[in-house]
Amino acid sequence: MNIIKKIRDRHQNELILLLVFLVLLEVTMALIPDHTQRWSVIGTIMEQMPELGFMALAMLVPVLAGGVNLSITTGAAFSAIIAAKFMYLPWGQKHASLAAIIGAFLLIGISAATGLLNGYLIGYLGIPAMLSTLTTGMIFEGLGLVMTEGTSVGIRQTQFMDLASGKIGPVPFSLIFYILAVLFVTYLLERSGWGTQVHQIGNNKEAAVLSGADAAKTILFVYVFSGVMYGFSGMLISARYCSAKADYGASYLLMALTAVVMGGTGFYGERGTVGGTILAVLILKFLSGGLGTACQWDKNVINILCGGILIFVLALHYEKRKKIAALRKRRRNRRGRLS
């Protein structure tokens, strides 16, 4: 019983999210009576979930470090455009397999470089994360539009497209890759010294510096890591569309931020978990791809729902923070009277 109570107390948010997901799954299944269509919808969700999942991981780590990354979608699209431009060259058409491999690594490398820029601006120059990433996001979007003139860049290498559509048995390759990434991120944040420093800086940057943490270097790597994560998402998105465009994946910014906050990570020092974020991603994907498909909702309706959920959860975090602050104040006053 004590073990069950500890699990319930430590993972209360995850248990609530799991319950919400199961209810949403049941409602979705009830609204799609056709058995074949039902499994088709679930299969599509499982194939596309890693796109949002990687974006959520790209958002999670900066928020844990006390910042935010508003350039995840534009950085991913910009990197995908450069990779697509490379693969579109005559050499890339002639050596399709090699071009697909180089293109994938190039995409991740450019994404890491965009993260490096954000990390330097925030960690070493001290520019606020929201202002910095909003500005770089606009730059990445502008560069992408200039490079493509507002159109898409086609990708003809089937080897690259297989990243999104390939399967190992009935399981999408992208889902397996995503699960491995989740396990790796969980280890980094929960078991490594770097993860400890990320949490320390997010809770109290000044105290972390006094304890010996290199805040600037840690923040730099936080945003490089974020860049790699949204690079993987951009790779899957461009592979699914067989092209790259400046506005691909734009709706994932709000959804990724909503998933992180729903997962328990807040802007007031609340420490969420990777598991909570993943459950939130599942909920949002079933909300958009499952319930949205069953009810034939427009994507704008999904954006409205995500925005409403984000505001509601932020309000709950704010109220919880106020209650904790009031409780601490009462305890200090009580100790003062006793002394």
mmCIF file of C-alpha atoms in Angstrom:
data_model
loop_
_atom_site.group_PDB
_atom_site.id
_atom_site.type_symbol
_atom_site.label_atom_id
_atom_site.label_comp_id
_atom_site.label_asym_id
_atom_site.label_seq_id
_atom_site.Cartn_x
_atom_site.Cartn_y
_atom_site.Cartn_z
ATOM 1 C CA MET A 1 0.000 0.000 0.000
ATOM 2 C CA ASN A 2 2.854 2.370 0.788
ATOM 3 C CA ILE A 3 4.385 1.741 -2.632
ATOM 4 C CA ILE A 4 1.035 2.470 -4.332
ATOM 5 C CA LYS A 5 0.642 5.659 -2.272
ATOM 6 C CA LYS A 6 4.161 6.815 -3.198
ATOM 7 C CA ILE A 7 3.501 6.191 -6.898
ATOM 8 C CA ARG A 8 0.190 8.020 -6.657
ATOM 9 C CA ASP A 9 1.736 11.001 -4.867
ATOM 10 C CA ARG A 10 4.835 11.261 -7.087
ATOM 11 C CA HIS A 11 3.071 10.651 -10.395
ATOM 12 C CA GLN A 12 -0.356 12.134 -9.761
ATOM 13 C CA ASN A 13 -0.244 14.305 -12.885
ATOM 14 C CA GLU A 14 0.787 11.364 -15.093
ATOM 15 C CA LEU A 15 -2.020 9.204 -13.702
ATOM 16 C CA ILE A 16 -4.569 11.932 -14.431
ATOM 17 C CA LEU A 17 -3.230 12.310 -17.976
ATOM 18 C CA LEU A 18 -3.360 8.539 -18.474
ATOM 19 C CA LEU A 19 -7.011 8.522 -17.370
ATOM 20 C CA VAL A 20 -7.821 11.401 -19.734
ATOM 21 C CA PHE A 21 -6.095 9.584 -22.594
ATOM 22 C CA LEU A 22 -8.028 6.353 -21.965
ATOM 23 C CA VAL A 23 -11.347 8.249 -21.862
ATOM 24 C CA LEU A 24 -10.450 10.116 -25.059
ATOM 25 C CA LEU A 25 -9.471 6.851 -26.730
ATOM 26 C CA GLU A 26 -12.775 5.251 -25.752
ATOM 27 C CA VAL A 27 -14.778 8.245 -27.010
ATOM 28 C CA THR A 28 -12.857 8.257 -30.302
ATOM 29 C CA MET A 29 -13.464 4.544 -30.818
ATOM 30 C CA ALA A 30 -17.168 5.005 -30.092
ATOM 31 C CA LEU A 31 -17.470 7.826 -32.628
ATOM 32 C CA ILE A 32 -15.802 5.734 -35.368
ATOM 33 C CA PRO A 33 -18.003 2.635 -35.634
ATOM 34 C CA ASP A 34 -16.300 1.187 -38.714
ATOM 35 C CA HIS A 35 -13.601 -1.234 -37.559
ATOM 36 C CA THR A 36 -11.325 -0.710 -40.575
ATOM 37 C CA GLN A 37 -11.530 3.090 -40.407
ATOM 38 C CA ARG A 38 -10.923 2.953 -36.657
ATOM 39 C CA TRP A 39 -7.610 1.130 -37.008
ATOM 40 C CA SER A 40 -6.677 3.292 -39.972
ATOM 41 C CA VAL A 41 -7.064 6.414 -37.819
ATOM 42 C CA ILE A 42 -5.020 4.876 -34.991
ATOM 43 C CA GLY A 43 -2.297 3.842 -37.444
ATOM 44 C CA THR A 44 -2.111 7.354 -38.887
ATOM 45 C CA ILE A 45 -1.869 8.848 -35.394
ATOM 46 C CA MET A 46 0.953 6.488 -34.435
ATOM 47 C CA GLU A 47 2.839 7.369 -37.638
ATOM 48 C CA GLN A 48 2.480 11.131 -37.136
ATOM 49 C CA MET A 49 2.786 11.294 -33.332
ATOM 50 C CA PRO A 50 6.638 11.337 -33.391
ATOM 51 C CA GLU A 51 6.526 14.633 -35.318
ATOM 52 C CA LEU A 52 4.765 16.368 -32.432
ATOM 53 C CA GLY A 53 6.629 14.219 -29.908
ATOM 54 C CA PHE A 54 10.053 15.435 -31.032
ATOM 55 C CA MET A 55 8.783 19.029 -31.055
ATOM 56 C CA ALA A 56 7.568 18.557 -27.486
ATOM 57 C CA LEU A 57 10.970 17.220 -26.407
ATOM 58 C CA ALA A 58 12.568 20.225 -28.132
ATOM 59 C CA MET A 59 10.335 22.501 -26.051
ATOM 60 C CA LEU A 60 10.566 20.528 -22.788
ATOM 61 C CA VAL A 61 14.291 20.902 -22.084
ATOM 62 C CA PRO A 62 14.453 24.718 -22.500
ATOM 63 C CA VAL A 63 11.380 25.154 -20.292
ATOM 64 C CA LEU A 64 12.950 22.925 -17.631
ATOM 65 C CA ALA A 65 15.995 25.215 -17.790
ATOM 66 C CA GLY A 66 13.823 28.259 -17.095
ATOM 67 C CA GLY A 67 13.490 29.367 -20.726
ATOM 68 C CA VAL A 68 11.436 28.612 -23.798
ATOM 69 C CA ASN A 69 12.079 27.973 -27.494
ATOM 70 C CA LEU A 70 9.643 29.675 -29.864
ATOM 71 C CA SER A 71 11.741 28.885 -32.943
ATOM 72 C CA ILE A 72 11.284 25.104 -32.981
ATOM 73 C CA THR A 73 8.953 24.941 -35.978
ATOM 74 C CA THR A 74 10.656 27.602 -38.114
ATOM 75 C CA GLY A 75 14.103 26.203 -37.258
ATOM 76 C CA ALA A 76 12.968 22.722 -38.315
ATOM 77 C CA ALA A 77 11.443 24.001 -41.570
ATOM 78 C CA PHE A 78 14.516 26.114 -42.412
ATOM 79 C CA SER A 79 16.837 23.134 -41.847
ATOM 80 C CA ALA A 80 14.615 20.878 -43.938
ATOM 81 C CA ILE A 81 14.658 23.403 -46.807
ATOM 82 C CA ILE A 82 18.471 23.438 -46.888
ATOM 83 C CA ALA A 83 18.574 19.629 -46.867
ATOM 84 C CA ALA A 84 15.914 19.441 -49.597
ATOM 85 C CA LYS A 85 17.819 21.973 -51.722
ATOM 86 C CA PHE A 86 20.911 19.778 -51.422
ATOM 87 C CA MET A 87 19.059 16.590 -52.356
ATOM 88 C CA TYR A 88 17.428 18.384 -55.295
ATOM 89 C CA LEU A 89 20.821 19.035 -56.910
ATOM 90 C CA PRO A 90 21.658 16.915 -60.026
ATOM 91 C CA TRP A 91 24.279 15.045 -57.984
ATOM 92 C CA GLY A 92 21.625 14.200 -55.412
ATOM 93 C CA GLN A 93 19.280 12.883 -58.082
ATOM 94 C CA LYS A 94 22.034 10.674 -59.505
ATOM 95 C CA HIS A 95 23.220 9.282 -56.140
ATOM 96 C CA ALA A 96 19.848 9.050 -54.399
ATOM 97 C CA SER A 97 20.787 6.744 -51.515
ATOM 98 C CA LEU A 98 23.926 8.645 -50.551
ATOM 99 C CA ALA A 99 22.153 11.994 -50.978
ATOM 100 C CA ALA A 100 19.353 10.856 -48.657
ATOM 101 C CA ILE A 101 21.851 9.912 -45.930
ATOM 102 C CA ILE A 102 23.862 13.125 -46.293
ATOM 103 C CA GLY A 103 20.638 15.141 -46.467
ATOM 104 C CA ALA A 104 19.391 13.649 -43.188
ATOM 105 C CA PHE A 105 22.661 14.424 -41.399
ATOM 106 C CA LEU A 106 22.755 17.892 -42.961
ATOM 107 C CA LEU A 107 19.243 18.602 -41.695
ATOM 108 C CA ILE A 108 20.136 17.597 -38.141
ATOM 109 C CA GLY A 109 23.419 19.550 -38.335
ATOM 110 C CA ILE A 110 21.709 22.761 -39.465
ATOM 111 C CA SER A 111 19.071 22.336 -36.743
ATOM 112 C CA ALA A 112 21.811 21.931 -34.135
ATOM 113 C CA ALA A 113 23.464 25.090 -35.503
ATOM 114 C CA THR A 114 20.218 27.050 -35.124
ATOM 115 C CA GLY A 115 20.011 25.773 -31.552
ATOM 116 C CA LEU A 116 23.637 26.818 -31.009
ATOM 117 C CA LEU A 117 22.742 30.357 -32.086
ATOM 118 C CA ASN A 118 19.847 30.477 -29.621
ATOM 119 C CA GLY A 119 21.999 29.022 -26.853
ATOM 120 C CA TYR A 120 24.754 31.592 -27.388
ATOM 121 C CA LEU A 121 22.311 34.512 -27.415
ATOM 122 C CA ILE A 122 20.581 33.314 -24.248
ATOM 123 C CA GLY A 123 23.421 31.717 -22.292
ATOM 124 C CA TYR A 124 26.343 34.016 -23.064
ATOM 125 C CA LEU A 125 24.750 37.320 -24.099
ATOM 126 C CA GLY A 126 21.956 37.102 -21.554
ATOM 127 C CA ILE A 127 19.113 37.900 -23.949
ATOM 128 C CA PRO A 128 15.761 36.656 -22.538
ATOM 129 C CA ALA A 129 14.797 33.313 -24.071
ATOM 130 C CA MET A 130 11.361 34.428 -25.245
ATOM 131 C CA LEU A 131 12.710 37.499 -27.043
ATOM 132 C CA SER A 132 15.722 35.674 -28.480
ATOM 133 C CA THR A 133 13.896 32.651 -29.867
ATOM 134 C CA LEU A 134 11.004 34.748 -31.173
ATOM 135 C CA THR A 135 13.509 36.860 -33.119
ATOM 136 C CA THR A 136 15.552 33.942 -34.452
ATOM 137 C CA GLY A 137 12.316 32.172 -35.361
ATOM 138 C CA MET A 138 11.321 35.133 -37.517
ATOM 139 C CA ILE A 139 14.793 35.091 -39.121
ATOM 140 C CA PHE A 140 14.590 31.360 -39.888
ATOM 141 C CA GLU A 141 11.114 31.798 -41.379
ATOM 142 C CA GLY A 142 12.258 34.743 -43.493
ATOM 143 C CA LEU A 143 15.302 32.868 -44.777
ATOM 144 C CA GLY A 144 13.138 29.884 -45.650
ATOM 145 C CA LEU A 145 10.683 32.045 -47.590
ATOM 146 C CA VAL A 146 13.503 33.807 -49.449
ATOM 147 C CA MET A 147 15.149 30.496 -50.372
ATOM 148 C CA THR A 148 11.913 28.929 -51.646
ATOM 149 C CA GLU A 149 10.020 32.059 -52.798
ATOM 150 C CA GLY A 150 7.073 30.781 -50.781
ATOM 151 C CA THR A 151 6.847 27.446 -52.579
ATOM 152 C CA SER A 152 7.900 23.944 -51.564
ATOM 153 C CA VAL A 153 11.125 22.136 -52.475
ATOM 154 C CA GLY A 154 10.475 18.608 -53.687
ATOM 155 C CA ILE A 155 12.270 15.551 -52.320
ATOM 156 C CA ARG A 156 12.464 12.623 -54.726
ATOM 157 C CA GLN A 157 14.673 10.231 -52.775
ATOM 158 C CA THR A 158 12.450 7.346 -51.691
ATOM 159 C CA GLN A 159 15.101 6.369 -49.129
ATOM 160 C CA PHE A 160 14.472 9.665 -47.347
ATOM 161 C CA MET A 161 10.689 9.280 -47.521
ATOM 162 C CA ASP A 162 10.955 5.849 -45.922
ATOM 163 C CA LEU A 163 11.899 7.614 -42.670
ATOM 164 C CA ALA A 164 8.244 8.595 -42.299
ATOM 165 C CA SER A 165 6.459 5.737 -44.079
ATOM 166 C CA GLY A 166 8.786 2.800 -43.403
ATOM 167 C CA LYS A 167 7.752 0.058 -40.992
ATOM 168 C CA ILE A 168 9.339 -2.783 -39.096
ATOM 169 C CA GLY A 169 6.490 -5.275 -39.188
ATOM 170 C CA PRO A 170 3.322 -3.376 -38.257
ATOM 171 C CA VAL A 171 5.226 -0.746 -36.227
ATOM 172 C CA PRO A 172 6.239 2.525 -37.938
ATOM 173 C CA PHE A 173 9.995 3.086 -37.975
ATOM 174 C CA SER A 174 9.450 6.676 -36.825
ATOM 175 C CA LEU A 175 7.625 5.445 -33.695
ATOM 176 C CA ILE A 176 10.478 3.079 -32.769
ATOM 177 C CA PHE A 177 12.981 5.876 -33.269
ATOM 178 C CA TYR A 178 10.854 8.181 -31.119
ATOM 179 C CA ILE A 179 10.590 5.656 -28.277
ATOM 180 C CA LEU A 180 14.386 5.265 -28.255
ATOM 181 C CA ALA A 181 14.749 9.059 -28.161
ATOM 182 C CA VAL A 182 12.313 9.284 -25.221
ATOM 183 C CA LEU A 183 14.320 6.705 -23.254
ATOM 184 C CA PHE A 184 17.535 8.610 -24.008
ATOM 185 C CA VAL A 185 16.061 11.976 -22.967
ATOM 186 C CA THR A 186 14.643 10.444 -19.783
ATOM 187 C CA TYR A 187 18.079 9.123 -18.872
ATOM 188 C CA LEU A 188 19.717 12.486 -19.610
ATOM 189 C CA LEU A 189 17.269 14.476 -17.511
ATOM 190 C CA GLU A 190 16.845 12.065 -14.615
ATOM 191 C CA ARG A 191 20.190 10.252 -14.319
ATOM 192 C CA SER A 192 22.956 12.451 -15.728
ATOM 193 C CA GLY A 193 24.854 15.354 -14.200
ATOM 194 C CA TRP A 194 23.827 17.548 -17.128
ATOM 195 C CA GLY A 195 20.160 16.870 -16.373
ATOM 196 C CA THR A 196 20.712 17.794 -12.715
ATOM 197 C CA GLN A 197 22.236 21.110 -13.779
ATOM 198 C CA VAL A 198 19.312 21.778 -16.128
ATOM 199 C CA HIS A 199 16.850 21.336 -13.248
ATOM 200 C CA GLN A 200 18.987 23.440 -10.894
ATOM 201 C CA ILE A 201 19.207 26.315 -13.364
ATOM 202 C CA GLY A 202 15.476 26.133 -14.012
ATOM 203 C CA ASN A 203 14.635 26.229 -10.302
ATOM 204 C CA ASN A 204 17.143 28.908 -9.273
ATOM 205 C CA LYS A 205 19.847 30.043 -11.679
ATOM 206 C CA GLU A 206 21.728 32.159 -9.121
ATOM 207 C CA ALA A 207 21.879 29.327 -6.595
ATOM 208 C CA ALA A 208 23.007 26.902 -9.324
ATOM 209 C CA VAL A 209 25.884 29.228 -10.280
ATOM 210 C CA LEU A 210 26.924 29.561 -6.626
ATOM 211 C CA SER A 211 26.956 25.760 -6.333
ATOM 212 C CA GLY A 212 29.431 25.528 -9.220
ATOM 213 C CA ALA A 213 27.200 25.004 -12.261
ATOM 214 C CA ASP A 214 28.370 26.572 -15.533
ATOM 215 C CA ALA A 215 25.024 28.141 -16.409
ATOM 216 C CA ALA A 216 26.059 29.622 -19.757
ATOM 217 C CA LYS A 217 27.524 26.355 -21.044
ATOM 218 C CA THR A 218 24.568 24.312 -19.797
ATOM 219 C CA ILE A 219 22.070 26.665 -21.447
ATOM 220 C CA LEU A 220 24.086 26.554 -24.669
ATOM 221 C CA PHE A 221 23.820 22.756 -24.787
ATOM 222 C CA VAL A 222 20.140 22.908 -23.786
ATOM 223 C CA TYR A 223 19.329 24.782 -26.990
ATOM 224 C CA VAL A 224 21.670 22.690 -29.132
ATOM 225 C CA PHE A 225 19.847 19.627 -27.810
ATOM 226 C CA SER A 226 16.533 21.333 -28.536
ATOM 227 C CA GLY A 227 17.740 21.966 -32.091
ATOM 228 C CA VAL A 228 18.595 18.306 -32.616
ATOM 229 C CA MET A 229 15.141 17.267 -31.378
ATOM 230 C CA TYR A 230 13.214 19.610 -33.653
ATOM 231 C CA GLY A 231 15.586 18.601 -36.446
ATOM 232 C CA PHE A 232 14.309 15.030 -36.142
ATOM 233 C CA SER A 233 10.755 16.342 -36.271
ATOM 234 C CA GLY A 234 11.520 18.426 -39.361
ATOM 235 C CA MET A 235 13.050 15.364 -40.997
ATOM 236 C CA LEU A 236 9.894 13.295 -40.409
ATOM 237 C CA ILE A 237 7.601 16.112 -41.563
ATOM 238 C CA SER A 238 9.500 16.705 -44.813
ATOM 239 C CA ALA A 239 9.730 12.950 -45.413
ATOM 240 C CA ARG A 240 5.948 12.621 -45.019
ATOM 241 C CA TYR A 241 5.196 15.520 -47.363
ATOM 242 C CA CYS A 242 8.035 14.516 -49.770
ATOM 243 C CA SER A 243 9.024 18.175 -49.740
ATOM 244 C CA ALA A 244 10.135 21.055 -47.533
ATOM 245 C CA LYS A 245 8.377 24.389 -47.044
ATOM 246 C CA ALA A 246 8.739 27.337 -44.672
ATOM 247 C CA ASP A 247 5.362 26.810 -42.966
ATOM 248 C CA TYR A 248 5.422 23.016 -42.593
ATOM 249 C CA GLY A 249 4.689 22.020 -39.000
ATOM 250 C CA ALA A 250 3.742 25.571 -37.945
ATOM 251 C CA SER A 251 0.796 24.356 -35.855
ATOM 252 C CA TYR A 252 3.126 22.190 -33.756
ATOM 253 C CA LEU A 253 4.503 25.216 -31.852
ATOM 254 C CA LEU A 254 1.330 25.764 -29.823
ATOM 255 C CA MET A 255 0.717 22.028 -29.481
ATOM 256 C CA ALA A 256 4.270 21.359 -28.238
ATOM 257 C CA LEU A 257 4.031 24.138 -25.653
ATOM 258 C CA THR A 258 0.631 22.816 -24.549
ATOM 259 C CA ALA A 259 2.008 19.272 -24.234
ATOM 260 C CA VAL A 260 4.918 20.442 -22.054
ATOM 261 C CA VAL A 261 2.671 22.443 -19.717
ATOM 262 C CA MET A 262 0.068 19.655 -19.564
ATOM 263 C CA GLY A 263 2.906 17.271 -18.688
ATOM 264 C CA GLY A 264 3.519 19.203 -15.471
ATOM 265 C CA THR A 265 6.400 21.463 -16.505
ATOM 266 C CA GLY A 266 5.631 25.117 -15.845
ATOM 267 C CA PHE A 267 7.182 28.553 -16.151
ATOM 268 C CA TYR A 268 7.180 29.014 -12.376
ATOM 269 C CA GLY A 269 9.646 26.265 -11.506
ATOM 270 C CA GLU A 270 7.234 23.318 -11.685
ATOM 271 C CA ARG A 271 9.207 20.203 -12.487
ATOM 272 C CA GLY A 272 7.456 18.002 -14.996
ATOM 273 C CA THR A 273 8.527 14.687 -16.429
ATOM 274 C CA VAL A 274 9.199 13.251 -19.858
ATOM 275 C CA GLY A 275 6.453 10.686 -19.223
ATOM 276 C CA GLY A 276 3.901 13.418 -18.518
ATOM 277 C CA THR A 277 4.856 15.221 -21.706
ATOM 278 C CA ILE A 278 4.544 12.039 -23.770
ATOM 279 C CA LEU A 279 1.072 11.330 -22.378
ATOM 280 C CA ALA A 280 0.084 14.914 -23.197
ATOM 281 C CA VAL A 281 1.354 14.413 -26.763
ATOM 282 C CA LEU A 282 -0.819 11.303 -27.062
ATOM 283 C CA ILE A 283 -3.847 13.220 -25.806
ATOM 284 C CA LEU A 284 -3.306 16.089 -28.239
ATOM 285 C CA LYS A 285 -2.742 13.766 -31.213
ATOM 286 C CA PHE A 286 -5.880 11.767 -30.436
ATOM 287 C CA LEU A 287 -7.730 15.040 -29.929
ATOM 288 C CA SER A 288 -6.669 16.303 -33.361
ATOM 289 C CA GLY A 289 -6.233 13.093 -35.361
ATOM 290 C CA GLY A 290 -8.808 10.909 -33.633
ATOM 291 C CA LEU A 291 -11.659 13.006 -32.248
ATOM 292 C CA GLY A 292 -10.969 15.695 -34.847
ATOM 293 C CA THR A 293 -11.313 13.157 -37.674
ATOM 294 C CA ALA A 294 -14.435 11.581 -36.177
ATOM 295 C CA CYS A 295 -16.139 14.975 -35.731
ATOM 296 C CA GLN A 296 -14.641 16.385 -38.952
ATOM 297 C CA TRP A 297 -13.156 19.360 -37.134
ATOM 298 C CA ASP A 298 -11.197 22.005 -39.002
ATOM 299 C CA LYS A 299 -7.555 22.438 -37.910
ATOM 300 C CA ASN A 300 -8.450 25.909 -36.627
ATOM 301 C CA VAL A 301 -10.825 24.302 -34.132
ATOM 302 C CA ILE A 302 -7.916 22.172 -32.888
ATOM 303 C CA ASN A 303 -5.793 25.316 -32.452
ATOM 304 C CA ILE A 304 -8.591 26.929 -30.448
ATOM 305 C CA LEU A 305 -8.845 23.834 -28.229
ATOM 306 C CA CYS A 306 -5.061 23.707 -27.698
ATOM 307 C CA GLY A 307 -4.982 27.400 -26.823
ATOM 308 C CA GLY A 308 -7.846 26.954 -24.377
ATOM 309 C CA ILE A 309 -6.162 23.948 -22.742
ATOM 310 C CA LEU A 310 -2.877 25.867 -22.450
ATOM 311 C CA ILE A 311 -4.533 28.864 -20.759
ATOM 312 C CA PHE A 312 -6.478 26.575 -18.398
ATOM 313 C CA VAL A 313 -3.397 24.590 -17.340
ATOM 314 C CA LEU A 314 -1.300 27.762 -16.913
ATOM 315 C CA ALA A 315 -4.054 29.188 -14.710
ATOM 316 C CA LEU A 316 -4.015 26.024 -12.594
ATOM 317 C CA HIS A 317 -0.215 26.268 -12.242
ATOM 318 C CA TYR A 318 -0.521 29.926 -11.225
ATOM 319 C CA GLU A 319 -3.187 29.185 -8.600
ATOM 320 C CA LYS A 320 -1.134 26.290 -7.240
ATOM 321 C CA ARG A 321 1.918 28.542 -6.995
ATOM 322 C CA LYS A 322 -0.103 31.188 -5.117
ATOM 323 C CA LYS A 323 -1.376 28.604 -2.637
ATOM 324 C CA ILE A 324 2.140 27.254 -2.011
ATOM 325 C CA ALA A 325 3.465 30.802 -1.505
ATOM 326 C CA ALA A 326 0.631 31.600 0.927
ATOM 327 C CA LEU A 327 1.273 28.364 2.849
ATOM 328 C CA ARG A 328 4.986 29.146 3.155
ATOM 329 C CA LYS A 329 4.208 32.657 4.349
ATOM 330 C CA ARG A 330 1.869 31.331 7.060
ATOM 331 C CA ARG A 331 4.539 28.875 8.194
ATOM 332 C CA ARG A 332 7.143 31.659 8.426
ATOM 333 C CA ASN A 333 4.749 33.841 10.397
ATOM 334 C CA ARG A 334 3.969 30.963 12.747
ATOM 335 C CA ARG A 335 7.657 30.292 13.341
ATOM 336 C CA GLY A 336 8.203 34.021 13.997
ATOM 337 C CA ARG A 337 5.495 34.087 16.643
ATOM 338 C CA LEU A 338 6.852 30.949 18.327
ATOM 339 C CA SER A 339 10.365 32.382 18.511
#
